[in-house]
Amino acid sequence: MKFGGTSVADLERIRHVAELVSQEAAKGNEVAVVVSAMSGQTNRLVGYVDALSADSDIGGSIDDEYDAIVASGEQVTSGLLAIALRRRGVKARSWQGWQIPLQTDGAHASARIKDIETLAFNQSLKDGIVGVVAGFQGISPEGRVSTLGRGGSDTSAVALAVALKADRCDIYTDVDGVYTTDPRIVSDARRLKRIAFEEMLELASQGAKVLQTRSVELAMNNNLPIRVLTSFAKPGVPNPGTLVCAEDENMEERVVSGVAYSRDEAQISLLKLRDVPGIVANICATMSQANVIVDMIVQGTSRKEDQANIVFTVGRRDVEKAVAALEAAQEKIGFGSILVNDKVSKVSIVGIGMRSHTGVAHTMFEALADRGINIEVIATSEIKISVLIDTEYTELAVRALHSAFELEVES
Ligand code: ASP
Ligand code: MG
């Protein structure tokens, strides 16, 4: 069972979580719990770090200490929940990442899990003690506290569930499941009963914020079902949530499962490029050296025969870094000028049914055209079509696509 920040936001919520955990244990289950920091805490801690590090550049990287600080939010909730459980008569103890240990690589602030040693932890579960694990954190090869990147406690939970060979990982949050799109934009968005791993992975990486992308990837690779449900359900009201699992035939009948959007996009155009082999490789090398992830890429020819234009997108917060790196490599790459547009959004439709249905692209582009929405860039995969549009039309596009594919109707 994993509980996010809003589910452990205050002592009242923590007492309620203790009740949910004790119900699960009372069914005879061995329960491992992973908790996030109380909502707002991580941001507050990050704020302290940012304020101090803005003083100067002297002393180099501070990422190791960033981790030591921001990991503390989860330490607090793990201890509080363990107390709340004991006060209900449930045996429980807290576990920090280093105590398990949950080993990561040394990439502080965005570390990857290498290994989880489950011997002691498992023994403790077998002894009837509920284990309450601080999410988001682990221990680096140097023995330092590390963290898994924002939203990382989802990944902690799935990784622990995989290591323990759990039957399922239940992720409790403040929404009652995965929706066809953001219900704040489309009021008749629907909760999905089930969704395939691949679809969830695309939705998460295209901007749906329910689960950290890496947690879905990990669940998919290990075929570990995730259930997304709310910790705010009223007593007695059914709370089935959404099951994220391997695809089955019924799922294929649905052409599109969801519409995702992301406003955190920026479009970079390189004009008057030399049109010779190796140019795109050079651009991508420059971006990866600057640690910038490139998403959509389009190359077009320009009116002059030996010149091309390239348009690609990066995360909005990476724009300055990207442009600085490109300018520094202008000579090497060989382009005329750079244009930046950071008022763009990416809107995507996702569904495994696209593999076996035709006309999906047509329906999508027609729905956008009918609303007069201009498309800047298109990218597709087997189960996804994304378009880059003016940010101003984000909501309109999401609504248009949701109704064009009749996602409000139960299928
Ligand atoms: N507390 C961390 C964050 O806010 C990790 C998590 O909640 O998943 O990013
Ligand atoms: Mg989260």
PDB file of N, CA and C in Angstrom, residues 55-132:
ATOM      1  N   ASP A  55      23.004  31.653  -2.934  1.00  0.00           N
ATOM      2  CA  ASP A  55      23.998  32.591  -2.387  1.00  0.00           C
ATOM      3  C   ASP A  55      25.208  32.751  -3.308  1.00  0.00           C
ATOM      4  N   SER A  56      25.723  31.625  -3.799  1.00  0.00           N
ATOM      5  CA  SER A  56      26.853  31.700  -4.742  1.00  0.00           C
ATOM      6  C   SER A  56      27.082  30.327  -5.349  1.00  0.00           C
ATOM      7  N   ASP A  57      28.042  30.262  -6.291  1.00  0.00           N
ATOM      8  CA  ASP A  57      28.381  28.989  -6.922  1.00  0.00           C
ATOM      9  C   ASP A  57      29.553  28.298  -6.228  1.00  0.00           C
ATOM     10  N   ILE A  58      30.117  28.963  -5.254  1.00  0.00           N
ATOM     11  CA  ILE A  58      31.320  28.411  -4.606  1.00  0.00           C
ATOM     12  C   ILE A  58      30.988  27.059  -3.975  1.00  0.00           C
ATOM     13  N   GLY A  59      31.885  26.100  -4.155  1.00  0.00           N
ATOM     14  CA  GLY A  59      31.681  24.822  -3.467  1.00  0.00           C
ATOM     15  C   GLY A  59      31.049  23.750  -4.337  1.00  0.00           C
ATOM     16  N   GLY A  60      30.649  24.096  -5.573  1.00  0.00           N
ATOM     17  CA  GLY A  60      30.185  23.079  -6.516  1.00  0.00           C
ATOM     18  C   GLY A  60      28.848  22.456  -6.180  1.00  0.00           C
ATOM     19  N   SER A  61      28.702  21.208  -6.621  1.00  0.00           N
ATOM     20  CA  SER A  61      27.403  20.535  -6.511  1.00  0.00           C
ATOM     21  C   SER A  61      26.957  20.375  -5.058  1.00  0.00           C
ATOM     22  N   ILE A  62      25.648  20.512  -4.851  1.00  0.00           N
ATOM     23  CA  ILE A  62      25.097  20.338  -3.513  1.00  0.00           C
ATOM     24  C   ILE A  62      24.041  19.232  -3.518  1.00  0.00           C
ATOM     25  N   ASP A  63      23.986  18.470  -4.633  1.00  0.00           N
ATOM     26  CA  ASP A  63      22.910  17.487  -4.783  1.00  0.00           C
ATOM     27  C   ASP A  63      22.895  16.436  -3.672  1.00  0.00           C
ATOM     28  N   ASP A  64      24.067  16.071  -3.157  1.00  0.00           N
ATOM     29  CA  ASP A  64      24.093  15.078  -2.078  1.00  0.00           C
ATOM     30  C   ASP A  64      23.394  15.624  -0.832  1.00  0.00           C
ATOM     31  N   GLU A  65      23.635  16.900  -0.536  1.00  0.00           N
ATOM     32  CA  GLU A  65      22.990  17.484   0.649  1.00  0.00           C
ATOM     33  C   GLU A  65      21.507  17.784   0.389  1.00  0.00           C
ATOM     34  N   TYR A  66      21.194  18.138  -0.862  1.00  0.00           N
ATOM     35  CA  TYR A  66      19.782  18.284  -1.247  1.00  0.00           C
ATOM     36  C   TYR A  66      19.026  17.015  -0.857  1.00  0.00           C
ATOM     37  N   ASP A  67      19.610  15.863  -1.212  1.00  0.00           N
ATOM     38  CA  ASP A  67      18.954  14.594  -0.903  1.00  0.00           C
ATOM     39  C   ASP A  67      18.820  14.367   0.599  1.00  0.00           C
ATOM     40  N   ALA A  68      19.885  14.699   1.338  1.00  0.00           N
ATOM     41  CA  ALA A  68      19.838  14.508   2.794  1.00  0.00           C
ATOM     42  C   ALA A  68      18.673  15.307   3.388  1.00  0.00           C
ATOM     43  N   ILE A  69      18.432  16.475   2.813  1.00  0.00           N
ATOM     44  CA  ILE A  69      17.395  17.367   3.343  1.00  0.00           C
ATOM     45  C   ILE A  69      15.996  16.926   2.907  1.00  0.00           C
ATOM     46  N   VAL A  70      15.812  16.755   1.579  1.00  0.00           N
ATOM     47  CA  VAL A  70      14.440  16.509   1.107  1.00  0.00           C
ATOM     48  C   VAL A  70      13.939  15.113   1.495  1.00  0.00           C
ATOM     49  N   ALA A  71      14.868  14.177   1.752  1.00  0.00           N
ATOM     50  CA  ALA A  71      14.428  12.830   2.144  1.00  0.00           C
ATOM     51  C   ALA A  71      13.796  12.823   3.541  1.00  0.00           C
ATOM     52  N   SER A  72      14.016  13.899   4.277  1.00  0.00           N
ATOM     53  CA  SER A  72      13.543  13.897   5.671  1.00  0.00           C
ATOM     54  C   SER A  72      12.021  13.928   5.776  1.00  0.00           C
ATOM     55  N   GLY A  73      11.354  14.486   4.777  1.00  0.00           N
ATOM     56  CA  GLY A  73       9.889  14.540   4.827  1.00  0.00           C
ATOM     57  C   GLY A  73       9.273  13.159   4.972  1.00  0.00           C
ATOM     58  N   GLU A  74       9.814  12.208   4.230  1.00  0.00           N
ATOM     59  CA  GLU A  74       9.301  10.838   4.254  1.00  0.00           C
ATOM     60  C   GLU A  74       9.666  10.148   5.568  1.00  0.00           C
ATOM     61  N   GLN A  75      10.810  10.499   6.130  1.00  0.00           N
ATOM     62  CA  GLN A  75      11.208   9.902   7.412  1.00  0.00           C
ATOM     63  C   GLN A  75      10.162  10.233   8.479  1.00  0.00           C
ATOM     64  N   VAL A  76       9.708  11.460   8.467  1.00  0.00           N
ATOM     65  CA  VAL A  76       8.713  11.906   9.456  1.00  0.00           C
ATOM     66  C   VAL A  76       7.417  11.108   9.312  1.00  0.00           C
ATOM     67  N   THR A  77       6.894  11.012   8.084  1.00  0.00           N
ATOM     68  CA  THR A  77       5.608  10.310   7.936  1.00  0.00           C
ATOM     69  C   THR A  77       5.717   8.824   8.249  1.00  0.00           C
ATOM     70  N   SER A  78       6.860   8.208   7.940  1.00  0.00           N
ATOM     71  CA  SER A  78       6.964   6.775   8.228  1.00  0.00           C
ATOM     72  C   SER A  78       6.887   6.543   9.735  1.00  0.00           C
ATOM     73  N   GLY A  79       7.552   7.402  10.500  1.00  0.00           N
ATOM     74  CA  GLY A  79       7.492   7.267  11.954  1.00  0.00           C
ATOM     75  C   GLY A  79       6.097   7.556  12.499  1.00  0.00           C
ATOM     76  N   LEU A  80       5.475   8.610  11.987  1.00  0.00           N
ATOM     77  CA  LEU A  80       4.137   8.971  12.479  1.00  0.00           C
ATOM     78  C   LEU A  80       3.131   7.856  12.200  1.00  0.00           C
ATOM     79  N   LEU A  81       3.198   7.282  10.992  1.00  0.00           N
ATOM     80  CA  LEU A  81       2.233   6.228  10.674  1.00  0.00           C
ATOM     81  C   LEU A  81       2.486   4.980  11.534  1.00  0.00           C
ATOM     82  N   ALA A  82       3.759   4.690  11.793  1.00  0.00           N
ATOM     83  CA  ALA A  82       4.058   3.536  12.648  1.00  0.00           C
ATOM     84  C   ALA A  82       3.451   3.747  14.048  1.00  0.00           C
ATOM     85  N   ILE A  83       3.551   4.953  14.565  1.00  0.00           N
ATOM     86  CA  ILE A  83       2.943   5.235  15.880  1.00  0.00           C
ATOM     87  C   ILE A  83       1.423   5.086  15.811  1.00  0.00           C
ATOM     88  N   ALA A  84       0.827   5.690  14.765  1.00  0.00           N
ATOM     89  CA  ALA A  84      -0.639   5.626  14.637  1.00  0.00           C
ATOM     90  C   ALA A  84      -1.103   4.165  14.571  1.00  0.00           C
ATOM     91  N   LEU A  85      -0.321   3.317  13.898  1.00  0.00           N
ATOM     92  CA  LEU A  85      -0.690   1.896  13.811  1.00  0.00           C
ATOM     93  C   LEU A  85      -0.579   1.228  15.188  1.00  0.00           C
ATOM     94  N   ARG A  86       0.517   1.493  15.880  1.00  0.00           N
ATOM     95  CA  ARG A  86       0.677   0.886  17.203  1.00  0.00           C
ATOM     96  C   ARG A  86      -0.438   1.312  18.137  1.00  0.00           C
ATOM     97  N   ARG A  87      -0.860   2.573  18.041  1.00  0.00           N
ATOM     98  CA  ARG A  87      -1.926   3.063  18.911  1.00  0.00           C
ATOM     99  C   ARG A  87      -3.280   2.417  18.590  1.00  0.00           C
ATOM    100  N   ARG A  88      -3.339   1.742  17.445  1.00  0.00           N
ATOM    101  CA  ARG A  88      -4.538   0.953  17.135  1.00  0.00           C
ATOM    102  C   ARG A  88      -4.325  -0.516  17.456  1.00  0.00           C
ATOM    103  N   GLY A  89      -3.198  -0.835  18.043  1.00  0.00           N
ATOM    104  CA  GLY A  89      -2.914  -2.222  18.402  1.00  0.00           C
ATOM    105  C   GLY A  89      -2.322  -3.039  17.268  1.00  0.00           C
ATOM    106  N   VAL A  90      -1.853  -2.347  16.195  1.00  0.00           N
ATOM    107  CA  VAL A  90      -1.223  -3.071  15.088  1.00  0.00           C
ATOM    108  C   VAL A  90       0.294  -2.973  15.255  1.00  0.00           C
ATOM    109  N   LYS A  91       0.980  -4.114  15.228  1.00  0.00           N
ATOM    110  CA  LYS A  91       2.442  -4.069  15.321  1.00  0.00           C
ATOM    111  C   LYS A  91       3.004  -3.423  14.067  1.00  0.00           C
ATOM    112  N   ALA A  92       3.893  -2.463  14.240  1.00  0.00           N
ATOM    113  CA  ALA A  92       4.442  -1.761  13.079  1.00  0.00           C
ATOM    114  C   ALA A  92       5.790  -1.149  13.421  1.00  0.00           C
ATOM    115  N   ARG A  93       6.612  -0.963  12.389  1.00  0.00           N
ATOM    116  CA  ARG A  93       7.841  -0.191  12.572  1.00  0.00           C
ATOM    117  C   ARG A  93       8.156   0.571  11.298  1.00  0.00           C
ATOM    118  N   SER A  94       8.900   1.663  11.445  1.00  0.00           N
ATOM    119  CA  SER A  94       9.299   2.444  10.273  1.00  0.00           C
ATOM    120  C   SER A  94      10.619   1.916   9.725  1.00  0.00           C
ATOM    121  N   TRP A  95      10.815   2.114   8.438  1.00  0.00           N
ATOM    122  CA  TRP A  95      12.067   1.751   7.753  1.00  0.00           C
ATOM    123  C   TRP A  95      12.496   2.924   6.876  1.00  0.00           C
ATOM    124  N   GLN A  96      13.726   3.367   7.042  1.00  0.00           N
ATOM    125  CA  GLN A  96      14.279   4.353   6.114  1.00  0.00           C
ATOM    126  C   GLN A  96      14.916   3.582   4.951  1.00  0.00           C
ATOM    127  N   GLY A  97      15.104   4.293   3.835  1.00  0.00           N
ATOM    128  CA  GLY A  97      15.689   3.629   2.663  1.00  0.00           C
ATOM    129  C   GLY A  97      16.987   2.901   2.994  1.00  0.00           C
ATOM    130  N   TRP A  98      17.860   3.549   3.750  1.00  0.00           N
ATOM    131  CA  TRP A  98      19.177   2.959   4.054  1.00  0.00           C
ATOM    132  C   TRP A  98      19.063   1.768   4.981  1.00  0.00           C
ATOM    133  N   GLN A  99      17.974   1.666   5.719  1.00  0.00           N
ATOM    134  CA  GLN A  99      17.841   0.565   6.667  1.00  0.00           C
ATOM    135  C   GLN A  99      17.425  -0.731   5.982  1.00  0.00           C
ATOM    136  N   ILE A 100      16.714  -0.596   4.843  1.00  0.00           N
ATOM    137  CA  ILE A 100      16.225  -1.839   4.207  1.00  0.00           C
ATOM    138  C   ILE A 100      17.373  -2.749   3.740  1.00  0.00           C
ATOM    139  N   PRO A 101      18.410  -2.381   3.043  1.00  0.00           N
ATOM    140  CA  PRO A 101      18.585  -1.121   2.345  1.00  0.00           C
ATOM    141  C   PRO A 101      18.049  -1.162   0.913  1.00  0.00           C
ATOM    142  N   LEU A 102      17.606   0.014   0.472  1.00  0.00           N
ATOM    143  CA  LEU A 102      17.209   0.202  -0.918  1.00  0.00           C
ATOM    144  C   LEU A 102      18.384   0.900  -1.598  1.00  0.00           C
ATOM    145  N   GLN A 103      19.135   0.120  -2.379  1.00  0.00           N
ATOM    146  CA  GLN A 103      20.353   0.665  -2.975  1.00  0.00           C
ATOM    147  C   GLN A 103      20.080   1.365  -4.294  1.00  0.00           C
ATOM    148  N   THR A 104      20.684   2.526  -4.468  1.00  0.00           N
ATOM    149  CA  THR A 104      20.502   3.274  -5.716  1.00  0.00           C
ATOM    150  C   THR A 104      21.872   3.526  -6.342  1.00  0.00           C
ATOM    151  N   ASP A 105      21.847   4.129  -7.535  1.00  0.00           N
ATOM    152  CA  ASP A 105      23.113   4.606  -8.097  1.00  0.00           C
ATOM    153  C   ASP A 105      23.454   5.947  -7.439  1.00  0.00           C
ATOM    154  N   GLY A 106      24.493   6.600  -7.918  1.00  0.00           N
ATOM    155  CA  GLY A 106      24.956   7.817  -7.253  1.00  0.00           C
ATOM    156  C   GLY A 106      24.412   9.104  -7.855  1.00  0.00           C
ATOM    157  N   ALA A 107      23.399   8.999  -8.731  1.00  0.00           N
ATOM    158  CA  ALA A 107      22.853  10.200  -9.376  1.00  0.00           C
ATOM    159  C   ALA A 107      21.925  10.930  -8.400  1.00  0.00           C
ATOM    160  N   HIS A 108      22.515  11.695  -7.510  1.00  0.00           N
ATOM    161  CA  HIS A 108      21.721  12.369  -6.488  1.00  0.00           C
ATOM    162  C   HIS A 108      20.608  13.218  -7.102  1.00  0.00           C
ATOM    163  N   ALA A 109      19.483  13.259  -6.421  1.00  0.00           N
ATOM    164  CA  ALA A 109      18.288  14.014  -6.810  1.00  0.00           C
ATOM    165  C   ALA A 109      17.480  13.321  -7.916  1.00  0.00           C
ATOM    166  N   SER A 110      18.069  12.346  -8.594  1.00  0.00           N
ATOM    167  CA  SER A 110      17.275  11.580  -9.564  1.00  0.00           C
ATOM    168  C   SER A 110      17.857  10.175  -9.668  1.00  0.00           C
ATOM    169  N   ALA A 111      18.120   9.584  -8.525  1.00  0.00           N
ATOM    170  CA  ALA A 111      18.803   8.292  -8.486  1.00  0.00           C
ATOM    171  C   ALA A 111      17.906   7.170  -9.002  1.00  0.00           C
ATOM    172  N   ARG A 112      18.554   6.122  -9.496  1.00  0.00           N
ATOM    173  CA  ARG A 112      17.824   4.935  -9.936  1.00  0.00           C
ATOM    174  C   ARG A 112      18.075   3.802  -8.961  1.00  0.00           C
ATOM    175  N   ILE A 113      17.032   2.985  -8.764  1.00  0.00           N
ATOM    176  CA  ILE A 113      17.156   1.865  -7.834  1.00  0.00           C
ATOM    177  C   ILE A 113      17.990   0.764  -8.466  1.00  0.00           C
ATOM    178  N   LYS A 114      18.968   0.267  -7.730  1.00  0.00           N
ATOM    179  CA  LYS A 114      19.809  -0.817  -8.216  1.00  0.00           C
ATOM    180  C   LYS A 114      19.368  -2.155  -7.626  1.00  0.00           C
ATOM    181  N   ASP A 115      19.057  -2.148  -6.345  1.00  0.00           N
ATOM    182  CA  ASP A 115      18.788  -3.407  -5.673  1.00  0.00           C
ATOM    183  C   ASP A 115      18.046  -3.140  -4.362  1.00  0.00           C
ATOM    184  N   ILE A 116      17.165  -4.051  -4.014  1.00  0.00           N
ATOM    185  CA  ILE A 116      16.506  -3.945  -2.713  1.00  0.00           C
ATOM    186  C   ILE A 116      16.751  -5.244  -1.954  1.00  0.00           C
ATOM    187  N   GLU A 117      17.388  -5.129  -0.829  1.00  0.00           N
ATOM    188  CA  GLU A 117      17.677  -6.301   0.008  1.00  0.00           C
ATOM    189  C   GLU A 117      16.441  -6.543   0.870  1.00  0.00           C
ATOM    190  N   THR A 118      15.794  -7.703   0.699  1.00  0.00           N
ATOM    191  CA  THR A 118      14.513  -7.871   1.390  1.00  0.00           C
ATOM    192  C   THR A 118      14.565  -8.832   2.579  1.00  0.00           C
ATOM    193  N   LEU A 119      15.737  -9.385   2.855  1.00  0.00           N
ATOM    194  CA  LEU A 119      15.818 -10.432   3.870  1.00  0.00           C
ATOM    195  C   LEU A 119      15.269  -9.988   5.232  1.00  0.00           C
ATOM    196  N   ALA A 120      15.838  -8.924   5.769  1.00  0.00           N
ATOM    197  CA  ALA A 120      15.433  -8.463   7.098  1.00  0.00           C
ATOM    198  C   ALA A 120      13.999  -7.936   7.070  1.00  0.00           C
ATOM    199  N   PHE A 121      13.699  -7.210   6.009  1.00  0.00           N
ATOM    200  CA  PHE A 121      12.365  -6.626   5.893  1.00  0.00           C
ATOM    201  C   PHE A 121      11.294  -7.720   5.838  1.00  0.00           C
ATOM    202  N   ASN A 122      11.556  -8.720   5.002  1.00  0.00           N
ATOM    203  CA  ASN A 122      10.631  -9.834   4.860  1.00  0.00           C
ATOM    204  C   ASN A 122      10.429 -10.575   6.185  1.00  0.00           C
ATOM    205  N   GLN A 123      11.539 -10.772   6.896  1.00  0.00           N
ATOM    206  CA  GLN A 123      11.456 -11.466   8.181  1.00  0.00           C
ATOM    207  C   GLN A 123      10.533 -10.708   9.132  1.00  0.00           C
ATOM    208  N   SER A 124      10.685  -9.410   9.103  1.00  0.00           N
ATOM    209  CA  SER A 124       9.876  -8.560   9.967  1.00  0.00           C
ATOM    210  C   SER A 124       8.381  -8.671   9.605  1.00  0.00           C
ATOM    211  N   LEU A 125       8.091  -8.719   8.294  1.00  0.00           N
ATOM    212  CA  LEU A 125       6.692  -8.917   7.865  1.00  0.00           C
ATOM    213  C   LEU A 125       6.174 -10.266   8.361  1.00  0.00           C
ATOM    214  N   LYS A 126       7.033 -11.281   8.198  1.00  0.00           N
ATOM    215  CA  LYS A 126       6.639 -12.640   8.615  1.00  0.00           C
ATOM    216  C   LYS A 126       6.375 -12.701  10.122  1.00  0.00           C
ATOM    217  N   ASP A 127       7.082 -11.851  10.869  1.00  0.00           N
ATOM    218  CA  ASP A 127       6.860 -11.793  12.314  1.00  0.00           C
ATOM    219  C   ASP A 127       5.596 -11.017  12.668  1.00  0.00           C
ATOM    220  N   GLY A 128       4.856 -10.623  11.634  1.00  0.00           N
ATOM    221  CA  GLY A 128       3.584  -9.942  11.885  1.00  0.00           C
ATOM    222  C   GLY A 128       3.717  -8.449  12.148  1.00  0.00           C
ATOM    223  N   ILE A 129       4.836  -7.885  11.713  1.00  0.00           N
ATOM    224  CA  ILE A 129       5.044  -6.448  11.929  1.00  0.00           C
ATOM    225  C   ILE A 129       4.845  -5.709  10.607  1.00  0.00           C
ATOM    226  N   VAL A 130       3.899  -4.782  10.575  1.00  0.00           N
ATOM    227  CA  VAL A 130       3.690  -3.995   9.360  1.00  0.00           C
ATOM    228  C   VAL A 130       4.914  -3.107   9.152  1.00  0.00           C
ATOM    229  N   GLY A 131       5.476  -3.145   7.941  1.00  0.00           N
ATOM    230  CA  GLY A 131       6.648  -2.318   7.642  1.00  0.00           C
ATOM    231  C   GLY A 131       6.214  -1.015   6.997  1.00  0.00           C
ATOM    232  N   VAL A 132       6.574   0.111   7.608  1.00  0.00           N
ATOM    233  CA  VAL A 132       6.215   1.410   7.044  1.00  0.00           C
ATOM    234  C   VAL A 132       7.481   2.062   6.494  1.00  0.00           C
TER     235      VAL A 132
END
